[in-house]
Amino acid sequence: MDLDFNLDDWITKKMNGVSRKFDDAYWREISRSRKFPDKYWDALAGEGLFGVLIENKYGGIERGLVDLCLATKESAEHYAGLGSYLYLSGSLVSKIFSENATPEMKEDLLPKLARGQLKISIALTEEESGQEVSAIQTKATKCAKEEFVISGSKTFVNNADLADYLLIFARTKVIGSVKKTSGLTMFLAEADSKAIKKKKLEKLGMDFVNNFSVKISDLRVSSSRIVGVEDEAWHNIVKIFNMDRVATSASLTGTGRLALSHASKWAKDRKVFGKSIGANQGIQFPLADAIAQIEIAEAMMLKAASLADQGKTFANEANYALLESSGASQVATDRALQTLGGHGYYRDYDVERYWRDVRVYKLHPISEEMLLASIAERSLGLPRSY
Ligand SMILES: Cc1cc2nc3c(=O)[nH]c(=O)nc-3n(C[C@H](O)[C@H](O)[C@H](O)COP(=O)(O)OP(=O)(O)OC[C@H]3O[C@@H](n4cnc5c(N)ncnc54)[C@H](O)[C@@H]3O)c2cc1C
């Protein structure tokens, strides 16, 4: 198989210059205060790193998914952990617009996205439909020649408090008149509209981002704010959701490495029973096994990213990469916590935060069960189970 990983370390070095300015203490404080990491965001923007998937003509640096993954992994490993997710989500949002927006929308939004001057949150998930995206109930009805009115409820929306825009997925055709995966449309709506009410949700980890349920009542949106083709949102977005799985893998393996670097240092320095705890194989072997799992997950992540950059099919590899990296990062953070012993349970030592944060990736952006269901169907030819 021809796999060009294109591992030039230009982007890693560039990200390294930023990420090393934001050390463990910075991220610990962000987590404690539950504040958005503005300075980190601004530093990424200042280096043009949000433009990695944006064409030069719109102010981007026009690279591919491999580079996005390398930069994300570097940021996660030194020292953002899953804070690096903000970088990759900002970048992937730009891809939605590069691939789907009208020329006018691209001219307007892409340069601002490249400069980190816009935040756009995705409002897809609904309480009733869960993982079954095609079952969403939010409805957009054409009310005039060039206008829709949208009503419905969304949940778990990242950063809805800071977003300039929400990218709202709504049903524009009822199931029955079209296939389940058709009849969905993406609308770009101003997040501060009076027709949008947000309620903050409390959650286990990922404290650098707030999540909201969102109620949308008779929101009027011009048809010029449709992103992609009316009724075809699912087909317009599916490749980018697969890219998101790959880039998320990079965030996870980087976080796993970060946890293991804390654990290895602790294992060398901490002396109990007259020697370093790391001199015991009972401490060494779980950590050695964890780093091997991270390496394997990274190989799959890079394979998936490389296939994507070559324009080849990469959906199966994206599933494998996310499955393996979420598993490997959970093993790594759990074993790191165990290595730190009681200290691992305390906030001052950071590892408990990585452990809490990676847990979400067995549920989001797709659950482990749905990944396995897709793998069983696509890779093994078993009947579709969902
Ligand atoms: C921190 C966080 C941030 C998020 N950010 C966003 C965001 O910004 N925007 C957005 O739109 N969404 C967001 N989401 C939503 C997320 O992507 C998922 O779609 C959502 O969490 C689905 O959860 P649910 O509990 O409703 O799933 P459910 O569908 O209710 O599933 C519950 C459980 O049942 C299992 N299950 C369901 N069906 C099957 C089946 N057929 N076979 C086997 N198992 C099955 C699932 O795997 C899961 O374990 C976020 C979620 C979280 C946790």
PDB file of N, CA and C in Angstrom, residues 143-212:
ATOM      1  N   CYS A 143     -40.754  29.972   4.726  1.00  0.00           N
ATOM      2  CA  CYS A 143     -41.900  30.820   5.053  1.00  0.00           C
ATOM      3  C   CYS A 143     -42.080  31.942   4.039  1.00  0.00           C
ATOM      4  N   ALA A 144     -41.068  32.191   3.268  1.00  0.00           N
ATOM      5  CA  ALA A 144     -41.170  33.185   2.199  1.00  0.00           C
ATOM      6  C   ALA A 144     -40.239  32.685   1.105  1.00  0.00           C
ATOM      7  N   LYS A 145     -40.166  33.434   0.017  1.00  0.00           N
ATOM      8  CA  LYS A 145     -39.387  32.932  -1.119  1.00  0.00           C
ATOM      9  C   LYS A 145     -37.947  32.621  -0.717  1.00  0.00           C
ATOM     10  N   GLU A 146     -37.350  33.515   0.049  1.00  0.00           N
ATOM     11  CA  GLU A 146     -35.925  33.353   0.374  1.00  0.00           C
ATOM     12  C   GLU A 146     -35.686  33.242   1.869  1.00  0.00           C
ATOM     13  N   GLU A 147     -36.651  32.714   2.626  1.00  0.00           N
ATOM     14  CA  GLU A 147     -36.476  32.683   4.083  1.00  0.00           C
ATOM     15  C   GLU A 147     -37.048  31.399   4.688  1.00  0.00           C
ATOM     16  N   PHE A 148     -36.355  30.921   5.726  1.00  0.00           N
ATOM     17  CA  PHE A 148     -36.831  29.746   6.478  1.00  0.00           C
ATOM     18  C   PHE A 148     -37.114  30.175   7.914  1.00  0.00           C
ATOM     19  N   VAL A 149     -38.008  29.431   8.567  1.00  0.00           N
ATOM     20  CA  VAL A 149     -38.188  29.631   9.998  1.00  0.00           C
ATOM     21  C   VAL A 149     -37.872  28.305  10.694  1.00  0.00           C
ATOM     22  N   ILE A 150     -36.980  28.404  11.706  1.00  0.00           N
ATOM     23  CA  ILE A 150     -36.458  27.188  12.352  1.00  0.00           C
ATOM     24  C   ILE A 150     -36.955  27.125  13.794  1.00  0.00           C
ATOM     25  N   SER A 151     -37.432  25.935  14.200  1.00  0.00           N
ATOM     26  CA  SER A 151     -37.806  25.714  15.605  1.00  0.00           C
ATOM     27  C   SER A 151     -37.360  24.322  16.026  1.00  0.00           C
ATOM     28  N   GLY A 152     -36.926  24.218  17.290  1.00  0.00           N
ATOM     29  CA  GLY A 152     -36.524  22.910  17.810  1.00  0.00           C
ATOM     30  C   GLY A 152     -35.568  23.080  18.975  1.00  0.00           C
ATOM     31  N   SER A 153     -35.005  21.959  19.435  1.00  0.00           N
ATOM     32  CA  SER A 153     -34.085  22.003  20.584  1.00  0.00           C
ATOM     33  C   SER A 153     -32.834  21.194  20.270  1.00  0.00           C
ATOM     34  N   LYS A 154     -31.707  21.701  20.723  1.00  0.00           N
ATOM     35  CA  LYS A 154     -30.420  21.014  20.552  1.00  0.00           C
ATOM     36  C   LYS A 154     -29.804  20.815  21.935  1.00  0.00           C
ATOM     37  N   THR A 155     -28.868  19.890  22.016  1.00  0.00           N
ATOM     38  CA  THR A 155     -28.202  19.722  23.304  1.00  0.00           C
ATOM     39  C   THR A 155     -26.715  19.430  23.136  1.00  0.00           C
ATOM     40  N   PHE A 156     -25.978  19.577  24.263  1.00  0.00           N
ATOM     41  CA  PHE A 156     -24.536  19.297  24.348  1.00  0.00           C
ATOM     42  C   PHE A 156     -23.693  20.216  23.466  1.00  0.00           C
ATOM     43  N   VAL A 157     -24.210  21.371  23.055  1.00  0.00           N
ATOM     44  CA  VAL A 157     -23.496  22.207  22.081  1.00  0.00           C
ATOM     45  C   VAL A 157     -22.286  22.875  22.748  1.00  0.00           C
ATOM     46  N   ASN A 158     -21.110  22.621  22.188  1.00  0.00           N
ATOM     47  CA  ASN A 158     -19.861  23.203  22.686  1.00  0.00           C
ATOM     48  C   ASN A 158     -19.843  24.707  22.502  1.00  0.00           C
ATOM     49  N   ASN A 159     -19.374  25.426  23.506  1.00  0.00           N
ATOM     50  CA  ASN A 159     -19.051  26.845  23.340  1.00  0.00           C
ATOM     51  C   ASN A 159     -20.186  27.721  22.839  1.00  0.00           C
ATOM     52  N   ALA A 160     -21.434  27.297  23.070  1.00  0.00           N
ATOM     53  CA  ALA A 160     -22.542  28.108  22.539  1.00  0.00           C
ATOM     54  C   ALA A 160     -22.531  29.507  23.151  1.00  0.00           C
ATOM     55  N   ASP A 161     -21.905  29.653  24.345  1.00  0.00           N
ATOM     56  CA  ASP A 161     -21.845  30.964  25.008  1.00  0.00           C
ATOM     57  C   ASP A 161     -20.908  31.929  24.280  1.00  0.00           C
ATOM     58  N   LEU A 162     -19.860  31.389  23.645  1.00  0.00           N
ATOM     59  CA  LEU A 162     -18.857  32.253  23.011  1.00  0.00           C
ATOM     60  C   LEU A 162     -19.010  32.334  21.495  1.00  0.00           C
ATOM     61  N   ALA A 163     -19.853  31.454  20.959  1.00  0.00           N
ATOM     62  CA  ALA A 163     -19.937  31.343  19.498  1.00  0.00           C
ATOM     63  C   ALA A 163     -20.513  32.610  18.865  1.00  0.00           C
ATOM     64  N   ASP A 164     -19.951  32.972  17.715  1.00  0.00           N
ATOM     65  CA  ASP A 164     -20.546  34.042  16.910  1.00  0.00           C
ATOM     66  C   ASP A 164     -21.734  33.481  16.135  1.00  0.00           C
ATOM     67  N   TYR A 165     -21.564  32.252  15.665  1.00  0.00           N
ATOM     68  CA  TYR A 165     -22.617  31.602  14.881  1.00  0.00           C
ATOM     69  C   TYR A 165     -22.856  30.189  15.384  1.00  0.00           C
ATOM     70  N   LEU A 166     -24.074  29.716  15.206  1.00  0.00           N
ATOM     71  CA  LEU A 166     -24.370  28.293  15.351  1.00  0.00           C
ATOM     72  C   LEU A 166     -24.620  27.727  13.957  1.00  0.00           C
ATOM     73  N   LEU A 167     -24.042  26.570  13.710  1.00  0.00           N
ATOM     74  CA  LEU A 167     -24.352  25.847  12.481  1.00  0.00           C
ATOM     75  C   LEU A 167     -25.436  24.840  12.860  1.00  0.00           C
ATOM     76  N   ILE A 168     -26.675  25.190  12.488  1.00  0.00           N
ATOM     77  CA  ILE A 168     -27.836  24.405  12.957  1.00  0.00           C
ATOM     78  C   ILE A 168     -28.247  23.398  11.880  1.00  0.00           C
ATOM     79  N   PHE A 169     -28.372  22.160  12.308  1.00  0.00           N
ATOM     80  CA  PHE A 169     -28.886  21.117  11.411  1.00  0.00           C
ATOM     81  C   PHE A 169     -30.397  21.023  11.635  1.00  0.00           C
ATOM     82  N   ALA A 170     -31.141  21.111  10.550  1.00  0.00           N
ATOM     83  CA  ALA A 170     -32.603  21.046  10.684  1.00  0.00           C
ATOM     84  C   ALA A 170     -33.187  20.186   9.570  1.00  0.00           C
ATOM     85  N   ARG A 171     -34.348  19.628   9.875  1.00  0.00           N
ATOM     86  CA  ARG A 171     -35.031  18.837   8.857  1.00  0.00           C
ATOM     87  C   ARG A 171     -35.822  19.773   7.949  1.00  0.00           C
ATOM     88  N   THR A 172     -35.569  19.661   6.655  1.00  0.00           N
ATOM     89  CA  THR A 172     -36.293  20.494   5.682  1.00  0.00           C
ATOM     90  C   THR A 172     -37.264  19.635   4.859  1.00  0.00           C
ATOM     91  N   LYS A 173     -37.134  18.324   4.981  1.00  0.00           N
ATOM     92  CA  LYS A 173     -38.126  17.415   4.338  1.00  0.00           C
ATOM     93  C   LYS A 173     -38.424  16.302   5.330  1.00  0.00           C
ATOM     94  N   VAL A 174     -39.687  15.899   5.412  1.00  0.00           N
ATOM     95  CA  VAL A 174     -40.030  14.849   6.381  1.00  0.00           C
ATOM     96  C   VAL A 174     -39.559  13.488   5.874  1.00  0.00           C
ATOM     97  N   ILE A 175     -39.172  12.630   6.868  1.00  0.00           N
ATOM     98  CA  ILE A 175     -38.788  11.261   6.502  1.00  0.00           C
ATOM     99  C   ILE A 175     -40.032  10.598   5.917  1.00  0.00           C
ATOM    100  N   GLY A 176     -39.826   9.855   4.868  1.00  0.00           N
ATOM    101  CA  GLY A 176     -40.978   9.238   4.191  1.00  0.00           C
ATOM    102  C   GLY A 176     -41.048   9.817   2.794  1.00  0.00           C
ATOM    103  N   SER A 177     -40.978  11.189   2.750  1.00  0.00           N
ATOM    104  CA  SER A 177     -40.957  11.817   1.422  1.00  0.00           C
ATOM    105  C   SER A 177     -39.558  11.686   0.819  1.00  0.00           C
ATOM    106  N   VAL A 178     -38.542  11.492   1.697  1.00  0.00           N
ATOM    107  CA  VAL A 178     -37.150  11.297   1.242  1.00  0.00           C
ATOM    108  C   VAL A 178     -36.512  10.210   2.111  1.00  0.00           C
ATOM    109  N   LYS A 179     -35.323   9.729   1.706  1.00  0.00           N
ATOM    110  CA  LYS A 179     -34.604   8.755   2.536  1.00  0.00           C
ATOM    111  C   LYS A 179     -34.189   9.417   3.850  1.00  0.00           C
ATOM    112  N   LYS A 180     -33.947   8.592   4.896  1.00  0.00           N
ATOM    113  CA  LYS A 180     -33.611   9.141   6.219  1.00  0.00           C
ATOM    114  C   LYS A 180     -32.423  10.106   6.194  1.00  0.00           C
ATOM    115  N   THR A 181     -31.419   9.777   5.364  1.00  0.00           N
ATOM    116  CA  THR A 181     -30.211  10.609   5.358  1.00  0.00           C
ATOM    117  C   THR A 181     -30.367  11.841   4.457  1.00  0.00           C
ATOM    118  N   SER A 182     -31.483  11.963   3.769  1.00  0.00           N
ATOM    119  CA  SER A 182     -31.742  13.195   3.006  1.00  0.00           C
ATOM    120  C   SER A 182     -32.747  14.054   3.775  1.00  0.00           C
ATOM    121  N   GLY A 183     -32.983  15.256   3.242  1.00  0.00           N
ATOM    122  CA  GLY A 183     -33.973  16.134   3.880  1.00  0.00           C
ATOM    123  C   GLY A 183     -33.434  16.883   5.088  1.00  0.00           C
ATOM    124  N   LEU A 184     -32.081  16.852   5.282  1.00  0.00           N
ATOM    125  CA  LEU A 184     -31.468  17.646   6.354  1.00  0.00           C
ATOM    126  C   LEU A 184     -30.689  18.795   5.717  1.00  0.00           C
ATOM    127  N   THR A 185     -30.730  19.965   6.384  1.00  0.00           N
ATOM    128  CA  THR A 185     -30.050  21.148   5.837  1.00  0.00           C
ATOM    129  C   THR A 185     -29.281  21.851   6.949  1.00  0.00           C
ATOM    130  N   MET A 186     -28.097  22.405   6.587  1.00  0.00           N
ATOM    131  CA  MET A 186     -27.300  23.186   7.558  1.00  0.00           C
ATOM    132  C   MET A 186     -27.583  24.672   7.357  1.00  0.00           C
ATOM    133  N   PHE A 187     -27.859  25.360   8.465  1.00  0.00           N
ATOM    134  CA  PHE A 187     -28.099  26.811   8.421  1.00  0.00           C
ATOM    135  C   PHE A 187     -27.091  27.514   9.334  1.00  0.00           C
ATOM    136  N   LEU A 188     -26.564  28.620   8.847  1.00  0.00           N
ATOM    137  CA  LEU A 188     -25.653  29.420   9.674  1.00  0.00           C
ATOM    138  C   LEU A 188     -26.470  30.538  10.313  1.00  0.00           C
ATOM    139  N   ALA A 189     -26.568  30.499  11.653  1.00  0.00           N
ATOM    140  CA  ALA A 189     -27.418  31.478  12.348  1.00  0.00           C
ATOM    141  C   ALA A 189     -26.599  32.252  13.358  1.00  0.00           C
ATOM    142  N   GLU A 190     -26.911  33.530  13.502  1.00  0.00           N
ATOM    143  CA  GLU A 190     -26.207  34.329  14.511  1.00  0.00           C
ATOM    144  C   GLU A 190     -26.577  33.830  15.900  1.00  0.00           C
ATOM    145  N   ALA A 191     -25.543  33.550  16.695  1.00  0.00           N
ATOM    146  CA  ALA A 191     -25.771  32.864  17.964  1.00  0.00           C
ATOM    147  C   ALA A 191     -26.457  33.750  18.995  1.00  0.00           C
ATOM    148  N   ASP A 192     -26.385  35.074  18.817  1.00  0.00           N
ATOM    149  CA  ASP A 192     -26.985  35.957  19.829  1.00  0.00           C
ATOM    150  C   ASP A 192     -28.430  36.351  19.482  1.00  0.00           C
ATOM    151  N   SER A 193     -29.031  35.644  18.518  1.00  0.00           N
ATOM    152  CA  SER A 193     -30.421  35.957  18.168  1.00  0.00           C
ATOM    153  C   SER A 193     -31.340  35.758  19.374  1.00  0.00           C
ATOM    154  N   LYS A 194     -32.362  36.609  19.455  1.00  0.00           N
ATOM    155  CA  LYS A 194     -33.330  36.488  20.565  1.00  0.00           C
ATOM    156  C   LYS A 194     -34.142  35.200  20.455  1.00  0.00           C
ATOM    157  N   ALA A 195     -34.166  34.621  19.271  1.00  0.00           N
ATOM    158  CA  ALA A 195     -34.922  33.373  19.077  1.00  0.00           C
ATOM    159  C   ALA A 195     -34.154  32.149  19.584  1.00  0.00           C
ATOM    160  N   ILE A 196     -32.920  32.384  20.079  1.00  0.00           N
ATOM    161  CA  ILE A 196     -32.095  31.267  20.571  1.00  0.00           C
ATOM    162  C   ILE A 196     -31.854  31.448  22.063  1.00  0.00           C
ATOM    163  N   LYS A 197     -32.294  30.457  22.846  1.00  0.00           N
ATOM    164  CA  LYS A 197     -32.071  30.516  24.310  1.00  0.00           C
ATOM    165  C   LYS A 197     -31.130  29.379  24.695  1.00  0.00           C
ATOM    166  N   LYS A 198     -30.098  29.705  25.537  1.00  0.00           N
ATOM    167  CA  LYS A 198     -29.084  28.700  25.884  1.00  0.00           C
ATOM    168  C   LYS A 198     -29.110  28.415  27.377  1.00  0.00           C
ATOM    169  N   LYS A 199     -28.886  27.160  27.730  1.00  0.00           N
ATOM    170  CA  LYS A 199     -28.818  26.795  29.149  1.00  0.00           C
ATOM    171  C   LYS A 199     -27.558  25.967  29.352  1.00  0.00           C
ATOM    172  N   LYS A 200     -26.731  26.447  30.309  1.00  0.00           N
ATOM    173  CA  LYS A 200     -25.451  25.779  30.541  1.00  0.00           C
ATOM    174  C   LYS A 200     -25.650  24.413  31.206  1.00  0.00           C
ATOM    175  N   LEU A 201     -24.830  23.440  30.786  1.00  0.00           N
ATOM    176  CA  LEU A 201     -24.886  22.084  31.349  1.00  0.00           C
ATOM    177  C   LEU A 201     -23.607  21.819  32.142  1.00  0.00           C
ATOM    178  N   GLU A 202     -23.724  21.066  33.220  1.00  0.00           N
ATOM    179  CA  GLU A 202     -22.528  20.683  33.997  1.00  0.00           C
ATOM    180  C   GLU A 202     -22.067  19.314  33.528  1.00  0.00           C
ATOM    181  N   LYS A 203     -20.734  19.104  33.454  1.00  0.00           N
ATOM    182  CA  LYS A 203     -20.263  17.812  32.965  1.00  0.00           C
ATOM    183  C   LYS A 203     -19.001  17.349  33.692  1.00  0.00           C
ATOM    184  N   LEU A 204     -18.518  16.156  33.352  1.00  0.00           N
ATOM    185  CA  LEU A 204     -17.425  15.511  34.084  1.00  0.00           C
ATOM    186  C   LEU A 204     -16.054  16.160  33.848  1.00  0.00           C
ATOM    187  N   GLY A 205     -15.775  16.517  32.622  1.00  0.00           N
ATOM    188  CA  GLY A 205     -14.429  17.005  32.312  1.00  0.00           C
ATOM    189  C   GLY A 205     -14.467  18.034  31.197  1.00  0.00           C
ATOM    190  N   MET A 206     -13.356  18.151  30.431  1.00  0.00           N
ATOM    191  CA  MET A 206     -13.269  19.141  29.354  1.00  0.00           C
ATOM    192  C   MET A 206     -13.701  20.520  29.861  1.00  0.00           C
ATOM    193  N   ASP A 207     -13.068  20.947  30.967  1.00  0.00           N
ATOM    194  CA  ASP A 207     -13.524  22.159  31.658  1.00  0.00           C
ATOM    195  C   ASP A 207     -13.218  23.454  30.911  1.00  0.00           C
ATOM    196  N   PHE A 208     -12.409  23.351  29.862  1.00  0.00           N
ATOM    197  CA  PHE A 208     -12.053  24.548  29.087  1.00  0.00           C
ATOM    198  C   PHE A 208     -13.150  24.914  28.093  1.00  0.00           C
ATOM    199  N   VAL A 209     -14.185  24.079  28.026  1.00  0.00           N
ATOM    200  CA  VAL A 209     -15.282  24.400  27.114  1.00  0.00           C
ATOM    201  C   VAL A 209     -16.593  24.187  27.864  1.00  0.00           C
ATOM    202  N   ASN A 210     -17.509  25.139  27.708  1.00  0.00           N
ATOM    203  CA  ASN A 210     -18.830  24.993  28.306  1.00  0.00           C
ATOM    204  C   ASN A 210     -19.798  24.424  27.273  1.00  0.00           C
ATOM    205  N   ASN A 211     -20.740  23.639  27.776  1.00  0.00           N
ATOM    206  CA  ASN A 211     -21.709  23.026  26.868  1.00  0.00           C
ATOM    207  C   ASN A 211     -23.118  23.468  27.237  1.00  0.00           C
ATOM    208  N   PHE A 212     -23.975  23.514  26.240  1.00  0.00           N
ATOM    209  CA  PHE A 212     -25.304  24.118  26.422  1.00  0.00           C
ATOM    210  C   PHE A 212     -26.392  23.303  25.736  1.00  0.00           C
TER     211      PHE A 212
END
